[in-house]
Amino acid sequence: MKKLTWFSASIILFFLITITSCKKSTKSAKSQKTTENTVNKKWWKEAVVYQIYPRSFQDTDGDGIGDLKGITSRLDYVKSLGVDIIWLNPIYASPNADNGYDISNYDAIMKEFGTMKDFDTMLSEMHKRGLKLVMDLVVNHSSDQHEWFKQSRSSRTNPYRNYYHWWPAEKGTPPFRPCAFDEDGSAWKYDKLTNSYYLHYFSYKQPDLNWENPKVRQEIYAMMNRWLKKGVDGFRMDVIPFISKDTTFPVITKKILKEKFNGSWGQYFASGPHLHEYLQEMNKEVLSKYDVMSLAEGAGTTLKTAMDFVDPARHELDMSYHFDGVSLGYLPNQFKQMDPNGYKLTEFKKVYSDWDKVFEKKGWGTIYLGNHDQPRMVTRWGNDSEEFRAISSKMLSTFLLTMRGTPYYYFGDELGMSNIKFNDIKDYRDIETISMYKRTEDKGGDLHYFLEGQKISARDNGRTPFQWDASENAGFTTGIPWIKINKNENEINVVSEENNPDSPLNYFKKLVQLRKNNKDVLVYGSYKLLDKNNPNVYAYTRTSGNQKMLILLNFKAIEATANTGLDLSNATVLLSNYSNAKVSQKLQPYEALVLALK
Ligand code: GLC
């Protein structure tokens, strides 16, 4: 065979490369054009959500508890952040066993928070400013003080009996189900009056509603319609994957749990037989009638099951949030005790990259590092020491605002608020910490160890009052706050941060604007993880057409270098948490760099 000359070989090679790259580019151009996500743009995909814990935002009547008038009075501040949607934790009437996640009347406002008139004013003031309101919807369970439950428990023949799940005692002890909040750990509570047990996945003050009863579903849809007609812009749905139950209540052995549900009760709870049927029904009867958004608290959902909730073709919900990220770094078989070595960044990167992949073409994801069920983001994922608190909290905010998926940003994180780290169980208000403490005590466990763990992981760390200024009680209340205020209020507060151009607050505002001004890339653009085994740096690109950004995040308190393999000679810095930042893959401690690539 005639030998190929160097020249002809290079011509062939040239053609081969051109053909494959053409093929590739038509393929990627095609897939970019045709994915549901690049075509189907929505306001809630482009939005930044700001979550307010109403109990701790602003008190106006001196009872030490935040209220709706307080929220209304601070809307200009919220608007100044540049965010679009406010999600409020439950504000309905509630005896507050679980701070509003136990609702006694879905059509009334919690008395500590104000009146329906205060609500109407708040909503209209939000809308005047172009802010949307998302309400919490807690319908897996109600309060035991809800009229439905009072009726239901009163006799076996009451018309409301089937609004909840009852197990007559003559059938013996019901098959074990765990509950999240009670000392005894069982989700069945015996009720003497009718000699029956009722089901509660959380506390016994939060009985689970029986969704298998069509009347219950109709009541809930009617209630949702009433709120949407009032003008609210959507719902965040509390533990919504748990609503449907196999009412034969089969025995679930450890073996079944392990083999079928990966050893996770959450996954079992999220596998109810009619779950998706009910969500489709809810969509048809409620959500489809309005231009609103819906978000599932994706408890028990996995990479495999999440799409079923948010695939537009299925007509269920819009977005979901998972727990894989926030569960990292805990020791196995212990209640929220951090591994002394912390979490591994490589695992963190894998979780967020795997989840990004799920919604690459259709459906839509979310991104968050803090909320009312989590400790403060900077303590848990960054570094809350004096030296690194501000810089690391800005780095984490950079992550949240440059990923694909709608960011859910928790109030106070823009200030870099950190965990309060109570020493004494008496300072805690959260049913979860208090009952886990009792469980530990009953078992003769190590209470000191438990409390040390809670300094990092307890939910109350994220629930302390918002820090407005350096005055007594941080400008939150003139009374005695319902939970202690963090002592760092003198330094970490809105007034001092508004006056400091380098503050986490001012940096957050810049990040929001960066996302808004670059929606094609930062909202809709594709995501690619680089340098995946780097233990210190999280590096990724976001790309849309010819526009590309490289995000470099040093998650450690030491200098670290990224090896992205990219040519940065024409790159420019769009934003960084260091004022002396330059284009470089060598990063200062907790440095965040957002680069435009040419
Ligand atoms: C959800 C809420 C949490 C609450 C629980 C029970 O996980 O986010 O705060 O305690 O449901 O309603």
CSV table of N, CA and C and ligand atoms in Angstrom, one decimal, residues 98 101 141 181 202 206 236 238-239 297 372-373 459 463, ligand 1:
chain,number,residue,atom,x,y,z
A,98,ASP,N,-44.5,22.9,66.4
A,98,ASP,CA,-43.4,22.9,65.5
A,98,ASP,C,-43.3,24.2,64.7
A,101,TYR,N,-45.6,24.6,61.7
A,101,TYR,CA,-45.8,23.4,60.8
A,101,TYR,C,-46.8,22.4,61.4
A,141,HIS,N,-49.8,16.8,57.1
A,141,HIS,CA,-50.4,16.7,58.4
A,141,HIS,C,-51.0,18.0,58.9
A,181,PHE,N,-40.1,13.4,65.7
A,181,PHE,CA,-40.0,14.3,66.8
A,181,PHE,C,-40.3,13.8,68.2
A,202,PHE,N,-44.4,13.1,62.2
A,202,PHE,CA,-43.6,14.1,62.9
A,202,PHE,C,-43.9,14.0,64.4
A,206,GLN,N,-48.9,16.5,65.4
A,206,GLN,CA,-49.0,16.7,63.9
A,206,GLN,C,-49.6,15.4,63.3
A,236,ARG,N,-44.6,26.5,48.5
A,236,ARG,CA,-43.5,25.5,48.9
A,236,ARG,C,-44.2,24.4,49.7
A,238,ASP,N,-44.5,21.4,51.9
A,238,ASP,CA,-43.9,20.7,53.0
A,238,ASP,C,-44.0,19.2,52.9
A,239,VAL,N,-42.9,18.5,53.0
A,239,VAL,CA,-42.8,17.0,52.9
A,239,VAL,C,-43.9,16.4,52.0
A,297,GLU,N,-40.7,20.1,48.8
A,297,GLU,CA,-39.7,19.8,49.7
A,297,GLU,C,-39.4,18.3,49.4
A,372,HIS,N,-34.7,27.0,57.2
A,372,HIS,CA,-35.1,27.0,58.6
A,372,HIS,C,-34.9,25.6,59.2
A,373,ASP,N,-34.5,24.6,58.4
A,373,ASP,CA,-34.3,23.2,59.0
A,373,ASP,C,-32.8,23.0,59.0
A,459,ARG,N,-31.4,23.1,64.2
A,459,ARG,CA,-32.1,24.0,63.4
A,459,ARG,C,-32.3,25.4,64.0
A,463,ARG,N,-32.5,30.0,63.2
A,463,ARG,CA,-33.8,30.6,63.5
A,463,ARG,C,-33.7,31.8,64.4
B,1,GLC,C1,-40.6,20.0,57.0
B,1,GLC,C2,-40.3,21.4,57.5
B,1,GLC,C3,-39.9,21.3,59.0
B,1,GLC,C4,-41.0,20.6,59.8
B,1,GLC,C5,-41.4,19.3,59.1
B,1,GLC,C6,-42.7,18.9,59.7
B,1,GLC,O1,-39.4,19.3,56.9
B,1,GLC,O2,-39.4,22.1,56.7
B,1,GLC,O3,-39.5,22.5,59.5
B,1,GLC,O4,-40.6,20.5,61.1
B,1,GLC,O5,-41.6,19.4,57.8
B,1,GLC,O6,-43.7,19.7,59.2
